PDB file of C-alpha atoms and ligand atoms in Angstrom:
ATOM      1  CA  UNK A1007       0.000   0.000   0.000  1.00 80.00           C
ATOM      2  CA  UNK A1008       1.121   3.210  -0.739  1.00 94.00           C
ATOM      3  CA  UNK A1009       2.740   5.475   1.819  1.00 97.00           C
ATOM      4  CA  UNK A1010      -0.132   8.785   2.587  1.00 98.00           C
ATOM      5  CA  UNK A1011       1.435  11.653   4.214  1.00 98.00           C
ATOM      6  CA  UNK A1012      -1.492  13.932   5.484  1.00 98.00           C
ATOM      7  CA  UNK A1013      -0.761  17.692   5.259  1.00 98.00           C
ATOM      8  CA  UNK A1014      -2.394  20.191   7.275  1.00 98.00           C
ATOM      9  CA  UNK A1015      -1.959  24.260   6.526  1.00 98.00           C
ATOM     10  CA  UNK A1016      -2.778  26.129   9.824  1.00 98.00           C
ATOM     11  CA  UNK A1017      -3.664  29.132   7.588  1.00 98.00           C
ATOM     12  CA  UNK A1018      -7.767  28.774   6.950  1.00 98.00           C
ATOM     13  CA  UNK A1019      -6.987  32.016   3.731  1.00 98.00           C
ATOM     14  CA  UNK A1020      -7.211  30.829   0.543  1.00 97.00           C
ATOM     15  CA  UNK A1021      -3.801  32.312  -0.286  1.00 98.00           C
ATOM     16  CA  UNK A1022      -2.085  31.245   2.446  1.00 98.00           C
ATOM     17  CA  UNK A1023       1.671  30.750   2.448  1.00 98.00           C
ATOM     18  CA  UNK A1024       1.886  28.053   4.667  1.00 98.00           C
ATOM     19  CA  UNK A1025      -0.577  26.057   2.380  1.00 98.00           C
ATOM     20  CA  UNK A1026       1.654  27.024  -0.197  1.00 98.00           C
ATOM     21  CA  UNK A1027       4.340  25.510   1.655  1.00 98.00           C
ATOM     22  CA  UNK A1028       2.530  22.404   1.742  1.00 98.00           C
ATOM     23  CA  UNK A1029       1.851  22.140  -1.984  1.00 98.00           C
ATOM     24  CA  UNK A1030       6.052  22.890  -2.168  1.00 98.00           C
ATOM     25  CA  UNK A1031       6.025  20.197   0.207  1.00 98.00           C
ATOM     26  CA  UNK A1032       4.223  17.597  -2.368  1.00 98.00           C
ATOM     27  CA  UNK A1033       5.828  18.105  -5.140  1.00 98.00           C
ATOM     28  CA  UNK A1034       9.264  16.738  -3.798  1.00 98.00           C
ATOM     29  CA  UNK A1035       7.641  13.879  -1.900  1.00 98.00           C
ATOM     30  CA  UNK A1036       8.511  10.609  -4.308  1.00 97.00           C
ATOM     31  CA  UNK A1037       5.786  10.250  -6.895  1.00 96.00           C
ATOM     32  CA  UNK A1038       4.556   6.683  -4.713  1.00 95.00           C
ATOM     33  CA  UNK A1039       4.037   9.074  -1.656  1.00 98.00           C
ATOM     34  CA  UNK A1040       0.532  10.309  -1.568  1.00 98.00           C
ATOM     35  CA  UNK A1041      -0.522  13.267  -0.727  1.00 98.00           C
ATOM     36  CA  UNK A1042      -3.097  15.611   0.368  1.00 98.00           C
ATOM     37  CA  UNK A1043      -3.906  19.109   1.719  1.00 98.00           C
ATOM     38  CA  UNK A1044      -6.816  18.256   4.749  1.00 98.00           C
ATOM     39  CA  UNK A1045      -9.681  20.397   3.786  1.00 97.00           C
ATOM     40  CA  UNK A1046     -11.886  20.637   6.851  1.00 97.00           C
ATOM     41  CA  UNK A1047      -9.867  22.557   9.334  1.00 98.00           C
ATOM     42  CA  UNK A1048     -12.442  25.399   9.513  1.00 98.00           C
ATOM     43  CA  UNK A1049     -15.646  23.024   9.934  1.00 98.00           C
ATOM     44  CA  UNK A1050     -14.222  22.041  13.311  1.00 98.00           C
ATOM     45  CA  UNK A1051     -16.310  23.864  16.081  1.00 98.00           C
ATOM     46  CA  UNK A1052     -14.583  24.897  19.398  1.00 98.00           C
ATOM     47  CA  UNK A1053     -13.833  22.055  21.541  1.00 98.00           C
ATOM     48  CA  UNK A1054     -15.680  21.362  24.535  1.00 98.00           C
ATOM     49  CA  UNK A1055     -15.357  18.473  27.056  1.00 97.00           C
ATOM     50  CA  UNK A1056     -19.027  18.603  27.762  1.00 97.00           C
ATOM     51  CA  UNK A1057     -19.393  17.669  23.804  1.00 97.00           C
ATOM     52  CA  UNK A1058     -16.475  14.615  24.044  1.00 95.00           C
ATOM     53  CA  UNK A1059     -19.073  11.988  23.550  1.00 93.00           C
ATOM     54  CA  UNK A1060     -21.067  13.004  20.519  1.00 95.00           C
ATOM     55  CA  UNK A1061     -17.950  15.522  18.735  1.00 96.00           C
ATOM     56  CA  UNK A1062     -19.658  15.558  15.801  1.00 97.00           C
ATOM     57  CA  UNK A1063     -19.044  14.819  12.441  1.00 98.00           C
ATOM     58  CA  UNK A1064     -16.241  17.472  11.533  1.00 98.00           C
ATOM     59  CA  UNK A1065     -14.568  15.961  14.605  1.00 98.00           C
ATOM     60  CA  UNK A1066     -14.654  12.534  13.356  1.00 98.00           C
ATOM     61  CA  UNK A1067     -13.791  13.264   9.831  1.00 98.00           C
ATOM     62  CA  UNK A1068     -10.399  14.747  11.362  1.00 98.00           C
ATOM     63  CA  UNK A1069      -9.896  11.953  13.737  1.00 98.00           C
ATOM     64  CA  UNK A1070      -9.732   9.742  10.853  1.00 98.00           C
ATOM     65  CA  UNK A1071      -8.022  11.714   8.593  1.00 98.00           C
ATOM     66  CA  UNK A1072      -5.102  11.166  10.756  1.00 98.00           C
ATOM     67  CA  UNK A1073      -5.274   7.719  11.227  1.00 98.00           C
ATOM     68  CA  UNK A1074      -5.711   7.031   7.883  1.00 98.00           C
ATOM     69  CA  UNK A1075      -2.330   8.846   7.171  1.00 98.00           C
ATOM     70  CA  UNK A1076       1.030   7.002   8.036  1.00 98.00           C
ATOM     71  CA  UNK A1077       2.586  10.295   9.056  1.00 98.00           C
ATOM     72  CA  UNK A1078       1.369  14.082   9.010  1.00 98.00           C
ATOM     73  CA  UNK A1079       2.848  17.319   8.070  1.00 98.00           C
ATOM     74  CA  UNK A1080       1.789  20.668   9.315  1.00 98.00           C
ATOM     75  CA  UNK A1081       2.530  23.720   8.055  1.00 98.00           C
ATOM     76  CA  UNK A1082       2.193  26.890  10.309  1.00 98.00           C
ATOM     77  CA  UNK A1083       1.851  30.562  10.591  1.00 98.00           C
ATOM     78  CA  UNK A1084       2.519  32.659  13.876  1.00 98.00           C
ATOM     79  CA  UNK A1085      -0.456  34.756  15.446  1.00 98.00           C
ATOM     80  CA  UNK A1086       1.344  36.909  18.126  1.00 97.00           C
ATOM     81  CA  UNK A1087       4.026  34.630  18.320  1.00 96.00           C
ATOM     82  CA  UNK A1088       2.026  31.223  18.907  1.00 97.00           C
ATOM     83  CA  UNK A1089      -0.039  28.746  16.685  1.00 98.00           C
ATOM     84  CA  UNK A1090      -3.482  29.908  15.271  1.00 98.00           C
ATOM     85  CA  UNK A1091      -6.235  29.399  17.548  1.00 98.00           C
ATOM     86  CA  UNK A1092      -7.942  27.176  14.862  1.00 98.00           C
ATOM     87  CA  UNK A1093      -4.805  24.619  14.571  1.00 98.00           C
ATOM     88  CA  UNK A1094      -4.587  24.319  18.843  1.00 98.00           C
ATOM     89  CA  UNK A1095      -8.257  23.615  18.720  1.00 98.00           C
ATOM     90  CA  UNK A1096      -8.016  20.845  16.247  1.00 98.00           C
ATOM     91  CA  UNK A1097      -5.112  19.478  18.323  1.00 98.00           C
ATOM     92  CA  UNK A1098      -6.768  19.701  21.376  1.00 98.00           C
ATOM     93  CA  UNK A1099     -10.002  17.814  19.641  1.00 98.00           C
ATOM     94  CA  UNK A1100      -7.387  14.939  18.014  1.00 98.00           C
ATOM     95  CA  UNK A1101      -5.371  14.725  21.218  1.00 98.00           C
ATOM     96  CA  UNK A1102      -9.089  13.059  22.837  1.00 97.00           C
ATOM     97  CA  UNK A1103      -9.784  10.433  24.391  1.00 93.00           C
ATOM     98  CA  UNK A1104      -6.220  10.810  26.097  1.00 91.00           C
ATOM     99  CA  UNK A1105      -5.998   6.880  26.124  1.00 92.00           C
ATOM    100  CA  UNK A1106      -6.559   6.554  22.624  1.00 94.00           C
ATOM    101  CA  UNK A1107      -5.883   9.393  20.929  1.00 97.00           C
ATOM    102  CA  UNK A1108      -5.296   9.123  17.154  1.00 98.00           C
ATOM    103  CA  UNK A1109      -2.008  11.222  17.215  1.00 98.00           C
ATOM    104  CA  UNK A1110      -0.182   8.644  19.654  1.00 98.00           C
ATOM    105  CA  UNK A1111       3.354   7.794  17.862  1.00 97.00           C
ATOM    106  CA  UNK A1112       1.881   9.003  14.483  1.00 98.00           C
ATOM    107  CA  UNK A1113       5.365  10.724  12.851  1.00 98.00           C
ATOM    108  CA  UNK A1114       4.558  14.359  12.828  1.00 98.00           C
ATOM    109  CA  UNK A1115       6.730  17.179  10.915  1.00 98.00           C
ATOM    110  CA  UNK A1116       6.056  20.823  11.724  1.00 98.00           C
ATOM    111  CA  UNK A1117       7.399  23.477   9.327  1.00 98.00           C
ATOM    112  CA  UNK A1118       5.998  27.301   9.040  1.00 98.00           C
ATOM    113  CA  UNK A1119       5.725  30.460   6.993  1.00 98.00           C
ATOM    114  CA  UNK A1120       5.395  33.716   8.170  1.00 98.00           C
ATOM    115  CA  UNK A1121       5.721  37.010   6.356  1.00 97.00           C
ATOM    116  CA  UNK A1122       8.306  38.307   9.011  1.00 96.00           C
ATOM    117  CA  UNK A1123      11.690  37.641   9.201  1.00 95.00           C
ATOM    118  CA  UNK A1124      11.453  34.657  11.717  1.00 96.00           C
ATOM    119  CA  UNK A1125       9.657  31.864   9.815  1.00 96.00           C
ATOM    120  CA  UNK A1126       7.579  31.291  12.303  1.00 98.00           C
ATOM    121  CA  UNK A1127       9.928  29.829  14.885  1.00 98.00           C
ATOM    122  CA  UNK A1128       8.157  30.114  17.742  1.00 98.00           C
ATOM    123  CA  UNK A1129       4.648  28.570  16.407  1.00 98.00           C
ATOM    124  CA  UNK A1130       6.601  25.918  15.235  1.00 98.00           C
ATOM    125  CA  UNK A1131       8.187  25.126  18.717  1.00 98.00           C
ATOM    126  CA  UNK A1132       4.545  25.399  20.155  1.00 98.00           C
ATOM    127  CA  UNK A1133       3.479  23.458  17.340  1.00 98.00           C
ATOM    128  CA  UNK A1134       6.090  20.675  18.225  1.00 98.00           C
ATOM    129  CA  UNK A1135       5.118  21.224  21.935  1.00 98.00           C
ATOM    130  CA  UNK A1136       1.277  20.291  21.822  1.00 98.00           C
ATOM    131  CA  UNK A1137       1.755  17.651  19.662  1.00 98.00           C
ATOM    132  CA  UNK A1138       4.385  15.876  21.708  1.00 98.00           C
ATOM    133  CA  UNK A1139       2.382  16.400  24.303  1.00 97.00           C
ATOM    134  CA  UNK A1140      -0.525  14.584  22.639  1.00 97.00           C
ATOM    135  CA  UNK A1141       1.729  11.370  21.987  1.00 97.00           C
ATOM    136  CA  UNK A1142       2.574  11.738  18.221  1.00 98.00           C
ATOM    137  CA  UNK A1143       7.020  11.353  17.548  1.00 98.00           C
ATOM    138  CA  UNK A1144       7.490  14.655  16.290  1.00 98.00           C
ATOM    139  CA  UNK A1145      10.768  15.437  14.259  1.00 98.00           C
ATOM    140  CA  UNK A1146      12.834  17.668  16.546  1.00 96.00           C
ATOM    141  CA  UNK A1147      13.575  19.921  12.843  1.00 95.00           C
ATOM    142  CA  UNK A1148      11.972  23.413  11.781  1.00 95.00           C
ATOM    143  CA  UNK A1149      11.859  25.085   8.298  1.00 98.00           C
ATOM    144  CA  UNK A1150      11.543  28.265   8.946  1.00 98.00           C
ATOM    145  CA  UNK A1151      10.496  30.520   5.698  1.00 98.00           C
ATOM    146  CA  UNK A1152      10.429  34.061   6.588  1.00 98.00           C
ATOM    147  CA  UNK A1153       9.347  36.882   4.379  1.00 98.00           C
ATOM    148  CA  UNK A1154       7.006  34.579   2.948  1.00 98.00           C
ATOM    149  CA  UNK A1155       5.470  36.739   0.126  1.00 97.00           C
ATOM    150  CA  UNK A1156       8.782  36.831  -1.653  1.00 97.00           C
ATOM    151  CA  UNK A1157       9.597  33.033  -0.964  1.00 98.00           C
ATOM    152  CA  UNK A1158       8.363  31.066  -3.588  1.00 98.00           C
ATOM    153  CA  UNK A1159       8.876  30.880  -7.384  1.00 97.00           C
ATOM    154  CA  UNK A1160       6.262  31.515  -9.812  1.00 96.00           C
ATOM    155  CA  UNK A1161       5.383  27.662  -9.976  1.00 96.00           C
ATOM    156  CA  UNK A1162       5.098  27.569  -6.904  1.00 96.00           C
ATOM    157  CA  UNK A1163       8.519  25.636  -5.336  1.00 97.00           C
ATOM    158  CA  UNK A1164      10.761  27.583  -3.110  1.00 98.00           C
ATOM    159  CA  UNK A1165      12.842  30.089  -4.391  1.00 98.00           C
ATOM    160  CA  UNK A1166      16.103  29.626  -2.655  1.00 97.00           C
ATOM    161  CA  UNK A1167      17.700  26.522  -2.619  1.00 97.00           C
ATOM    162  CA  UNK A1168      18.415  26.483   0.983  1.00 97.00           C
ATOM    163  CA  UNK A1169      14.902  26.945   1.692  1.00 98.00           C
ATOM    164  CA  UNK A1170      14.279  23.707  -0.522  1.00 98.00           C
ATOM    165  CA  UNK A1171      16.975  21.638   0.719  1.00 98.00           C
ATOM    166  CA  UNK A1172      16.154  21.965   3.918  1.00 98.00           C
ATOM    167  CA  UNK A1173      12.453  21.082   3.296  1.00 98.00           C
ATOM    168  CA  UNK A1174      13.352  17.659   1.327  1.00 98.00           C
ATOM    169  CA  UNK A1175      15.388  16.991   4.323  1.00 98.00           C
ATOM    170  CA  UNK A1176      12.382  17.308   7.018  1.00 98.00           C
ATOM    171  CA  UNK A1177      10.466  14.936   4.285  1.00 98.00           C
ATOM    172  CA  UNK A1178      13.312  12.431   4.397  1.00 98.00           C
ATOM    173  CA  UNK A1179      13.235  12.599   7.845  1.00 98.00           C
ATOM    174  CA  UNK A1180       9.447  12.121   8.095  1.00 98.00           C
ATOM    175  CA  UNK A1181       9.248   9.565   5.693  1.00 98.00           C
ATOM    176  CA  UNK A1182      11.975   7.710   7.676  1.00 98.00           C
ATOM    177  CA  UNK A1183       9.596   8.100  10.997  1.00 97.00           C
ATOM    178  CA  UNK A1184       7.270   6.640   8.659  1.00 98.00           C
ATOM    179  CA  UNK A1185       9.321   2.965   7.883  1.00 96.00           C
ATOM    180  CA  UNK A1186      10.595   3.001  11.520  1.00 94.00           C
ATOM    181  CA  UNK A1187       7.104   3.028  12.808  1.00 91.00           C
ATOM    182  CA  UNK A1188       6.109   0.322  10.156  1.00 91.00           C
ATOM    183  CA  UNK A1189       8.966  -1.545  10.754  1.00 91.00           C
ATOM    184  CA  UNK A1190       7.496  -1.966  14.436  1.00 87.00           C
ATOM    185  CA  UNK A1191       4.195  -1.971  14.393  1.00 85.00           C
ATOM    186  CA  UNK A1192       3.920  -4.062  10.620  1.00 74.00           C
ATOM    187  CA  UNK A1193       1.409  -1.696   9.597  1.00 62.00           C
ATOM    188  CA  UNK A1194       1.079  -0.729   5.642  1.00 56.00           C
TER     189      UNK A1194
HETATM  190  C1  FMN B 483      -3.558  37.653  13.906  1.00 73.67           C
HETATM  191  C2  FMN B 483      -2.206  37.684  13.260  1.00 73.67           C
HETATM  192  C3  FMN B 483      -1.078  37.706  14.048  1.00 73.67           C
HETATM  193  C4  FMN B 483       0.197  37.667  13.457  1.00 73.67           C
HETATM  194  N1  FMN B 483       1.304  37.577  14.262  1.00 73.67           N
HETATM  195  C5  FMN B 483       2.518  37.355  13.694  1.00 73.67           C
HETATM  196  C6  FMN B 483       3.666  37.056  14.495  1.00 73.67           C
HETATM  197  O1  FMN B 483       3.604  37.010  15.706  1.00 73.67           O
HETATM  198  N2  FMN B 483       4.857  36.840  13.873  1.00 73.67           N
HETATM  199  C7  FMN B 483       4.970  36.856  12.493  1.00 73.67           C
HETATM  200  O2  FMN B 483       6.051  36.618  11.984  1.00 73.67           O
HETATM  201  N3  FMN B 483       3.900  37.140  11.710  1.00 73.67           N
HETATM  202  C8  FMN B 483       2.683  37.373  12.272  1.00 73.67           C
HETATM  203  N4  FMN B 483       1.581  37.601  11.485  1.00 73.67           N
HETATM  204  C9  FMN B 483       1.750  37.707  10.022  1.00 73.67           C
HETATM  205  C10 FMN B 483       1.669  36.346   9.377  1.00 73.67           C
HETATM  206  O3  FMN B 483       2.945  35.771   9.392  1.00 73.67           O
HETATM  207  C11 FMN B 483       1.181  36.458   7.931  1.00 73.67           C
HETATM  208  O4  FMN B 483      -0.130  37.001   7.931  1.00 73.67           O
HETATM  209  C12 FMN B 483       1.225  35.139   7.207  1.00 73.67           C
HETATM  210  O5  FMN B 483       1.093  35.402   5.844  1.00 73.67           O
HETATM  211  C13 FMN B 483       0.139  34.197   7.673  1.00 73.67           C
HETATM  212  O6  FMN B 483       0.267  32.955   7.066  1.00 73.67           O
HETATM  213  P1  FMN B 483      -0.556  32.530   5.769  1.00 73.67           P
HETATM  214  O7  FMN B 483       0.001  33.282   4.605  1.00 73.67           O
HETATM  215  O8  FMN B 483      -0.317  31.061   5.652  1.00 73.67           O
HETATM  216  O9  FMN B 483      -2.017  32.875   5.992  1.00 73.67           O
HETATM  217  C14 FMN B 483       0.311  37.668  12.052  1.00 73.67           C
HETATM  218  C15 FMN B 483      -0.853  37.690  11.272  1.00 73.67           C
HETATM  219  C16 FMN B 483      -2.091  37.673  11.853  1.00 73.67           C
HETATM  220  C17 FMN B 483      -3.325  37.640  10.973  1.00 73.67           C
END
């Protein structure tokens, strides 16, 4: 079966950057990688504990997004120096029931666009943070693509080669999570 590497823009705007990023992102995955932006980010309503037994369809849809990828990538901008409400919210909604959470050991990469100077760096720590927190094996590396609006090329890749490098590398790295994980578990 073919390896599926779920991608998830933390930007809900349709000309967002970071889903951009993402789309950078697939087009240097290998061609038997599949690949796909998660569309439903915005249909997820605010999460409530009171509401953990009947989430709701959005909810569920997410939930098994995720396990229906072998490893996820999230792309993310920084709102006053921390992840968009929207992406801690889906977290927080994926990270339930604690005990069985669908993000436990999933590989995770987190990389980020912001149009300051910084990339992003700090919602990509917090990124890393809550999603550690929630069980998945996040890759300890960031991509960091600052003054996003003049980052990518007019087909869409990343204009400077550093930039690219360093996002095939967090790819390697994720699809390696990926194997190691299968390697254990004999999954895919
Ligand atoms: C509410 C809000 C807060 C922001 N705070 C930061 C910030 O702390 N640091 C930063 O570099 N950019 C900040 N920005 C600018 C974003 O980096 C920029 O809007 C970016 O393009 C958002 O990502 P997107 O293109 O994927 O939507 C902020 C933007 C918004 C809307």
């Amino acid at each position: 079966m073919a390896t599926r590497v779920l991608g998830i823009s933390g930007s809900l705007r349709s000309d967002s950057h970071n889903t951009r990023l993402l789309r950078a992102a697939a087009a240097l995955l290998p061609p038997a990688v599949e690949f796909e932006v998660y569309a439903g980010l915005k249909a997820i309503p605010p999460f409530d504990e009171d509401d953990e037994q009947a989430p709701g369809a959005s909810v569920e849809h997410w939930r098994a997004a995720i396990t229906n990828a072998d490893g996820l990538l999230f792309a993310t901008p920084e709102y006053n120096s921390s992840i968009p409400g929207v992406l801690k919210n889906a977290i927080d909604w994926a990270s339930r029931p604690f005990d069985a959470t669908v993000l436990r050991n999933k590989p995770v990469a987190v990389i980020g666009a912001s149009t300051g100077m910084f990339g992003a760096v700090w919602a990509q720590a917090e990124l890393r943070k809550a999603l550690a927190a929630a069980g998945a094996r996040v890759l300890d590396s960031e991509l960091p693509v600052g003054t996003a609006h003049e980052a990518f090329a007019d087909d869409g890749a990343l204009a400077e080669q550093e930039h690219s490098s360093a996002l095939a590398e967090t790819l390697d790295g994720l699809l390696g999570e990926i194997a190691a994980r299968a390697a254990v578990t004999g999954s895919r």
